[in-house]
Coordinates of C-alpha atoms in Angstrom, one line a residue:
M19 CA 17.3 -41.5 -7.2
A20 CA 20.0 -40.1 -4.8
I21 CA 19.5 -40.5 -1.6
L22 CA 18.0 -37.2 -0.1
K23 CA 17.2 -35.7 3.4
L24 CA 13.9 -33.9 3.7
Q25 CA 13.9 -30.5 4.7
A26 CA 14.0 -29.9 8.5
R27 CA 12.0 -27.2 10.1
S28 CA 14.6 -25.1 11.5
S29 CA 13.2 -23.7 14.8
G30 CA 12.7 -25.4 18.2
P31 CA 14.9 -27.8 20.0
L32 CA 13.9 -30.9 18.0
G33 CA 14.7 -28.9 14.8
G34 CA 16.6 -30.9 11.7
L35 CA 14.9 -33.9 12.9
V36 CA 12.0 -35.1 10.3
V37 CA 9.5 -38.0 11.7
V38 CA 7.3 -40.3 9.6
D39 CA 3.9 -41.0 11.4
L40 CA 2.2 -43.8 10.6
T41 CA 0.3 -43.7 13.8
R42 CA -3.7 -43.4 14.3
V43 CA -6.0 -42.8 17.0
L44 CA -4.3 -41.6 20.3
A45 CA -1.0 -42.9 21.7
G46 CA 0.6 -42.5 18.9
P47 CA -0.7 -39.1 17.6
Y48 CA 0.0 -37.5 20.9
C49 CA 4.0 -38.5 20.9
T50 CA 4.2 -37.4 17.2
M51 CA 2.3 -34.4 18.0
I52 CA 4.9 -33.7 21.3
L53 CA 7.9 -34.2 18.9
A54 CA 6.1 -31.5 16.5
D55 CA 5.3 -29.1 19.2
L56 CA 9.7 -29.8 20.1
G57 CA 10.1 -28.7 16.6
A58 CA 10.5 -31.9 14.8
R59 CA 9.0 -32.0 11.1
V60 CA 6.0 -34.5 11.3
I61 CA 4.7 -36.2 8.0
K62 CA 1.9 -38.0 8.9
V63 CA 0.8 -41.3 6.5
E64 CA -3.0 -42.0 6.3
M65 CA -4.6 -44.7 4.6
P66 CA -6.6 -43.5 1.5
D67 CA -10.3 -42.3 2.1
K68 CA -10.5 -42.8 5.5
G69 CA -7.6 -41.5 7.4
D70 CA -6.6 -42.0 10.7
D71 CA -9.8 -43.5 12.6
A72 CA -9.6 -40.5 15.1
R73 CA -11.0 -38.6 12.0
H74 CA -14.3 -40.6 12.7
I75 CA -14.7 -40.1 16.2
G76 CA -16.7 -37.1 17.7
P77 CA -17.4 -34.6 18.7
F78 CA -17.4 -33.0 15.4
V79 CA -17.7 -29.7 14.0
E80 CA -19.8 -28.9 10.8
D81 CA -18.4 -26.6 8.2
G82 CA -20.9 -26.7 5.4
W83 CA -20.6 -30.0 3.5
E84 CA -17.6 -31.0 5.7
S85 CA -17.7 -32.5 9.0
V86 CA -14.4 -32.2 11.4
S87 CA -13.6 -34.4 14.3
A88 CA -12.7 -31.8 17.2
Y89 CA -10.9 -35.1 18.7
F90 CA -8.4 -35.7 15.9
F91 CA -8.0 -31.8 15.5
S92 CA -6.5 -31.7 19.5
V93 CA -3.8 -34.4 18.7
N94 CA -2.5 -33.5 15.4
R95 CA -1.2 -30.3 15.1
N96 CA 1.8 -28.9 13.2
K97 CA 1.7 -32.1 11.0
E98 CA 1.5 -32.5 7.3
S99 CA -0.7 -35.5 5.6
I100 CA -0.2 -37.8 2.9
A101 CA -2.5 -40.7 1.9
L102 CA -0.8 -44.1 1.3
D103 CA -1.7 -47.6 1.0
L104 CA 1.3 -49.3 2.0
K105 CA -0.1 -52.6 -0.1
C106 CA -0.1 -50.4 -3.2
P107 CA 3.3 -50.7 -5.1
E108 CA 3.2 -46.7 -6.3
D109 CA 2.5 -45.6 -3.1
R110 CA 5.2 -48.3 -1.1
A111 CA 7.8 -46.3 -3.4
V112 CA 6.7 -43.0 -1.9
F113 CA 6.8 -44.3 1.3
D114 CA 9.8 -45.6 1.0
R115 CA 11.4 -42.4 -1.0
L116 CA 10.2 -40.7 2.6
L117 CA 12.1 -43.1 5.0
E118 CA 15.0 -42.1 2.8
G119 CA 14.8 -38.4 4.3
A120 CA 13.7 -39.1 7.7
D121 CA 15.3 -39.8 10.9
I122 CA 12.6 -41.3 12.8
L123 CA 9.4 -43.7 12.1
V124 CA 6.5 -44.1 14.5
E125 CA 4.0 -46.6 14.6
N126 CA 1.2 -48.0 17.0
F127 CA 0.1 -50.9 14.6
R128 CA -0.4 -54.3 16.5
P129 CA 2.7 -56.1 16.9
G130 CA 3.6 -58.2 13.5
T131 CA 1.4 -55.6 11.2
I132 CA 4.4 -53.5 10.0
S133 CA 6.2 -56.9 9.5
R134 CA 3.8 -58.0 7.3
L135 CA 3.7 -55.2 5.2
G136 CA 7.8 -55.6 5.1
Y137 CA 9.0 -52.9 7.5
S138 CA 10.0 -55.0 10.0
W139 CA 12.9 -53.6 12.5
E140 CA 15.5 -55.7 11.0
Q141 CA 14.5 -54.8 7.1
L142 CA 14.4 -51.0 8.1
H143 CA 17.4 -51.0 10.1
R144 CA 19.4 -52.7 7.3
R145 CA 18.3 -50.1 4.8
H146 CA 18.2 -47.4 7.0
P147 CA 20.9 -47.6 9.8
R148 CA 20.5 -44.3 11.1
L149 CA 16.7 -44.5 11.4
V150 CA 14.9 -44.4 14.8
L151 CA 11.5 -47.0 15.1
A152 CA 9.2 -46.2 17.8
S153 CA 6.7 -48.9 18.1
I154 CA 3.8 -48.2 20.8
S155 CA 1.1 -51.0 21.2
G156 CA -1.2 -52.4 23.8
F157 CA 1.6 -55.0 25.5
G158 CA 4.9 -54.5 23.9
Q159 CA 6.9 -56.2 21.4
T160 CA 7.5 -59.3 23.8
G161 CA 5.7 -61.6 26.5
P162 CA 2.6 -63.6 26.6
Y163 CA 0.1 -60.8 25.5
R164 CA 2.0 -59.7 22.8
D165 CA -0.6 -59.9 20.3
L166 CA -3.5 -59.0 22.1
P167 CA -5.1 -55.6 21.1
A168 CA -6.0 -53.1 24.0
Y169 CA -7.4 -50.1 24.4
D170 CA -7.0 -47.3 27.1
M171 CA -9.7 -48.7 29.7
V172 CA -7.9 -52.3 29.2
V173 CA -4.6 -51.1 30.2
Q174 CA -5.9 -48.9 33.4
A175 CA -7.7 -52.2 34.6
M176 CA -4.7 -54.2 33.7
G177 CA -2.3 -51.8 35.1
G178 CA -3.9 -51.3 38.4
I179 CA -4.5 -47.9 37.5
L180 CA -8.2 -48.5 37.9
S181 CA -8.2 -50.5 41.4
L182 CA -6.7 -47.2 42.8
T183 CA -9.3 -44.7 41.4
G184 CA -12.8 -43.8 43.1
E185 CA -14.3 -43.3 46.1
E186 CA -13.6 -45.5 49.4
G187 CA -15.9 -48.4 49.4
G188 CA -17.0 -47.9 45.7
V189 CA -16.7 -48.9 42.9
P190 CA -13.0 -48.7 40.4
T191 CA -13.4 -45.5 38.1
R192 CA -11.9 -44.9 34.8
V193 CA -9.0 -42.0 35.0
G194 CA -11.2 -39.1 33.1
V195 CA -8.7 -38.5 30.6
S196 CA -7.2 -41.4 28.6
I197 CA -3.9 -41.7 30.5
G198 CA -3.3 -45.4 29.0
D199 CA -2.6 -44.0 25.7
L200 CA -1.5 -40.2 27.2
A201 CA 1.2 -42.3 28.7
A202 CA 2.5 -44.8 26.1
G203 CA 2.7 -41.4 24.0
M204 CA 4.8 -39.6 26.4
F205 CA 7.4 -42.2 27.4
A206 CA 7.4 -43.3 23.7
A207 CA 8.6 -39.6 22.9
I208 CA 11.1 -39.8 25.8
G209 CA 12.7 -42.8 24.3
V210 CA 12.5 -41.4 20.8
Q211 CA 14.7 -38.4 22.0
A212 CA 16.9 -41.0 24.0
A213 CA 17.8 -42.5 20.8
V214 CA 18.3 -39.8 19.0
V215 CA 20.9 -38.6 21.7
E216 CA 22.7 -41.8 21.3
R217 CA 22.5 -42.3 17.4
M218 CA 24.6 -38.8 17.6
R219 CA 27.8 -41.1 19.9
T220 CA 27.1 -44.1 17.5
G221 CA 25.4 -43.0 13.9
V222 CA 23.3 -46.1 14.7
G223 CA 19.5 -45.8 15.4
R224 CA 17.3 -47.9 17.7
H225 CA 14.0 -49.7 18.0
V226 CA 12.0 -48.0 20.9
D227 CA 9.4 -50.4 22.2
V228 CA 6.8 -48.7 24.4
G229 CA 3.8 -50.9 25.9
M230 CA 1.1 -49.1 27.2
L231 CA 0.3 -52.1 29.8
D232 CA 4.4 -51.2 31.0
C233 CA 3.6 -47.4 31.0
Q234 CA 0.6 -47.9 33.7
V235 CA 2.9 -49.9 35.9
A236 CA 5.0 -47.4 35.7
L237 CA 2.8 -45.1 37.3
L238 CA 2.1 -47.0 40.2
E239 CA 4.8 -45.1 42.2
N240 CA 4.1 -45.5 45.8
A241 CA 0.9 -48.2 45.7
L242 CA 3.7 -50.6 44.8
A243 CA 5.9 -49.9 47.9
R244 CA 2.3 -49.7 49.4
Q245 CA 1.7 -53.5 48.8
Q246 CA 4.7 -54.7 49.9
V247 CA 5.5 -52.8 53.1
D248 CA 2.0 -52.6 54.3
G249 CA 0.8 -55.9 53.4
R250 CA -2.5 -54.7 52.0
T251 CA -3.6 -54.3 48.4
P252 CA -4.2 -50.7 47.6
A253 CA -7.7 -49.8 47.1
P254 CA -9.6 -46.5 45.8
I255 CA -9.5 -44.2 48.8
G256 CA -11.5 -40.8 47.1
S257 CA -9.4 -37.8 46.5
R258 CA -7.2 -38.2 49.8
H259 CA -3.6 -38.9 49.7
P260 CA -2.6 -42.6 51.3
S261 CA 0.6 -41.3 53.1
I262 CA -0.1 -37.8 53.8
T263 CA -2.7 -35.9 55.8
P264 CA -4.9 -33.4 55.7
F265 CA -4.5 -33.9 51.5
G266 CA -7.3 -33.9 49.9
L267 CA -10.9 -32.3 49.0
F268 CA -12.4 -30.3 51.4
K269 CA -16.0 -28.2 51.7
A270 CA -15.8 -24.9 51.9
L271 CA -19.1 -22.5 52.5
D272 CA -19.9 -22.2 48.6
D273 CA -17.8 -24.9 47.1
Q274 CA -15.1 -27.8 47.3
M275 CA -11.5 -27.0 47.3
V276 CA -8.3 -28.7 47.8
V277 CA -5.9 -28.5 50.7
A278 CA -2.5 -30.3 50.8
A279 CA -0.8 -29.4 54.3
G280 CA 2.2 -32.0 53.5
N281 CA 4.1 -31.7 56.9
D282 CA 3.9 -31.0 60.7
G283 CA 4.9 -27.0 60.1
M284 CA 2.0 -26.7 57.7
F285 CA -0.4 -28.3 59.6
V286 CA 0.1 -26.1 62.8
R287 CA -0.1 -23.0 60.3
L288 CA -3.3 -24.5 58.9
C289 CA -4.8 -24.8 62.3
D290 CA -4.0 -21.2 63.1
A291 CA -5.5 -20.2 59.7
L292 CA -8.8 -22.1 60.3
G293 CA -9.0 -20.7 64.0
A294 CA -8.7 -24.3 65.2
A295 CA -5.1 -24.4 67.0
H296 CA -6.4 -26.8 69.4
L297 CA -6.2 -29.6 66.8
C298 CA -2.5 -29.3 67.0
D299 CA -2.7 -30.7 70.5
D300 CA -5.1 -33.5 70.0
P301 CA -3.3 -36.8 70.3
R302 CA -4.6 -38.1 66.9
F303 CA -3.5 -35.7 64.8
V304 CA 0.0 -34.7 66.4
T305 CA 2.2 -36.7 63.8
N306 CA 1.5 -37.7 60.4
A307 CA 0.7 -41.1 60.8
G308 CA -2.1 -40.3 63.6
R309 CA -3.8 -37.7 60.9
C310 CA -3.7 -40.4 58.2
E311 CA -5.1 -43.3 60.7
Y312 CA -7.8 -40.8 62.0
H313 CA -8.1 -39.0 58.6
A314 CA -12.4 -39.2 58.7
D315 CA -12.5 -37.6 61.9
L316 CA -9.9 -34.7 61.1
K317 CA -11.7 -34.1 57.7
V318 CA -15.4 -33.7 59.8
L319 CA -13.2 -30.8 62.1
I320 CA -11.8 -29.3 58.9
D321 CA -14.9 -29.3 56.9
A322 CA -16.8 -27.5 59.6
A323 CA -14.0 -25.0 60.3
L324 CA -14.0 -24.3 56.0
A325 CA -17.6 -23.8 56.2
S326 CA -18.0 -20.4 57.7
R327 CA -16.1 -19.0 54.3
P328 CA -16.2 -19.3 50.8
V329 CA -13.5 -20.8 48.9
A330 CA -11.9 -17.2 47.6
Y331 CA -11.7 -16.0 51.0
W332 CA -9.8 -19.2 52.1
L333 CA -7.3 -19.5 49.3
E334 CA -6.2 -16.1 50.1
R335 CA -5.7 -16.7 53.4
L336 CA -4.0 -20.0 53.1
R337 CA -1.6 -18.9 50.3
V338 CA -0.2 -16.0 52.2
L339 CA 0.8 -18.5 54.6
G340 CA 2.4 -20.7 51.9
I341 CA -0.1 -23.6 52.3
P342 CA -0.9 -25.2 49.2
C343 CA -4.5 -25.0 48.2
G344 CA -6.5 -24.7 45.1
S345 CA -9.9 -24.7 43.9
L346 CA -11.9 -27.4 42.3
N347 CA -12.0 -26.2 38.5
N348 CA -14.0 -27.8 35.9
V349 CA -12.8 -27.5 32.3
E350 CA -14.6 -24.1 31.6
D351 CA -12.8 -22.6 34.9
V352 CA -9.5 -24.0 33.5
M353 CA -9.9 -22.4 30.0
G354 CA -10.4 -19.1 31.6
D355 CA -7.7 -19.5 34.6
P356 CA -5.6 -16.3 34.5
Q357 CA -2.3 -18.7 35.3
V358 CA -3.3 -21.2 32.3
R359 CA -3.8 -18.1 30.5
A360 CA -0.6 -16.5 31.1
R361 CA 1.7 -19.2 30.8
G362 CA 0.0 -19.9 26.9
M363 CA -1.2 -23.1 27.8
L364 CA -4.3 -22.8 25.0
V365 CA -3.8 -22.3 21.6
E366 CA -6.3 -21.0 19.1
L367 CA -6.3 -22.5 16.0
P368 CA -9.1 -22.6 12.7
I369 CA -11.2 -25.9 12.2
G370 CA -13.3 -25.7 9.0
Q371 CA -13.5 -23.0 7.3
S372 CA -15.5 -20.8 9.7
R373 CA -14.5 -21.9 13.3
R374 CA -11.7 -21.4 15.7
L375 CA -11.3 -23.9 18.7
S376 CA -8.5 -24.1 21.8
V377 CA -6.2 -26.9 22.3
A378 CA -3.8 -27.7 24.9
A379 CA -0.1 -26.3 24.2
N380 CA 2.8 -27.9 25.4
P381 CA 3.5 -27.7 29.0
I382 CA 7.6 -27.8 28.0
Q383 CA 8.9 -24.1 28.1
F384 CA 12.4 -22.7 27.3
A385 CA 13.7 -19.6 29.2
D386 CA 14.1 -16.7 26.5
A387 CA 12.7 -18.7 23.5
P388 CA 9.9 -17.0 20.9
P389 CA 6.2 -18.1 21.4
A390 CA 5.5 -21.3 19.4
R391 CA 3.8 -21.4 16.2
H392 CA 1.2 -23.9 15.6
T393 CA -0.5 -25.0 12.5
P394 CA -4.1 -26.8 12.5
A395 CA -4.4 -30.4 12.3
P396 CA -4.3 -31.2 8.7
R397 CA -7.0 -32.1 5.6
L398 CA -6.3 -35.8 5.0
D399 CA -3.8 -35.9 1.8
Q400 CA -3.0 -32.2 2.6
H401 CA 0.4 -32.2 1.4
R402 CA 0.8 -34.9 -0.9
S403 CA 1.7 -32.5 -3.7
A404 CA 4.0 -30.6 -2.1
L405 CA 5.7 -33.6 0.0
L406 CA 5.9 -35.6 -3.7
Q407 CA 7.8 -32.6 -5.5
E408 CA 9.9 -32.7 -2.3
L409 CA 10.8 -36.4 -3.0
G410 CA 11.4 -35.8 -6.5
M411 CA 8.4 -37.9 -7.7
D412 CA 6.1 -35.4 -9.1
R413 CA 6.9 -32.8 -11.8
S414 CA 3.6 -30.5 -10.9
P415 CA 4.5 -27.2 -9.4
L416 CA 4.2 -26.6 -6.0
T417 CA 1.1 -25.4 -4.5
P418 CA 1.6 -22.1 -3.1

């Protein structure tokens, strides 16, 4: 068979790139969804019968005889699906043909698994020197933890994030979204694009190695500096900021709200707006360092001032003065937020035969670009016939 190049999508910044996606559950699918949202064509390769493990994780939408995972649905839009068993010679032949036409292969098996299947980086690079391989794993392809399994909760704990989250004096608390997986998916998408840019210069692909634990360490930002400069191990401090005050949750008449006065000038304006100008003259609060030291005292005084009016009043008043602030939204509130709606950050797609669900859109927007078009997460093996014909391996007619 002649070497082929799979037909690429023509729209989007990554239009022209074809991704073969061996990933499952969350970190890998999140990476490939980002690439798909940006215009790459993503062909998801799943195990026959079972498919991606995420297809069996709830919540589920019941659609007649079919039960569809909303979990899977949320991170697999804009992809095609073909079911292949890479231990079966016939299916390996299809997979090899896919690789001939691909630019990028993404996998999130435990290190060594893809090599045992005959697709190590060395083998792939020899056969397809332009191919970019991205491997996402718990601990990366090297190091003493290389072969250990990991989930989001494991790397949140081992990477220090868990030790920083929760109420002051309380127990560490998991971040409410799977930041271990999501961060790895985002860093992998960045790495893939960097490797593609390099390939434009060199003509040669790279192996992108992303470990979930590494990504958690990369998110520690100022906690690393505080550990070394202060000589104290950072611990949970609730919603407030460790180095800026006032910067956190405060209680108004009807609900909690966020106020973030990030410098001395904002603090003065905040005090004026609250009818508490005397706080600016209090020796405890004149500097940010003092406000941080006496943060508990200041919070009591700000809460007392805010208690006279509802959140809506304070948001309007503080925003006019250029003081960053916001309501404490739950997920339902976010879905109805006018700014979220205006930015197109919710995409409604069909799930099953009779229902539609909103999913979070890609937050990367481009000036003057038309609205992105999205397809729902694919059914298992949905695109087999079309793909086999495109690969020249099936003589049956394409499905309309």
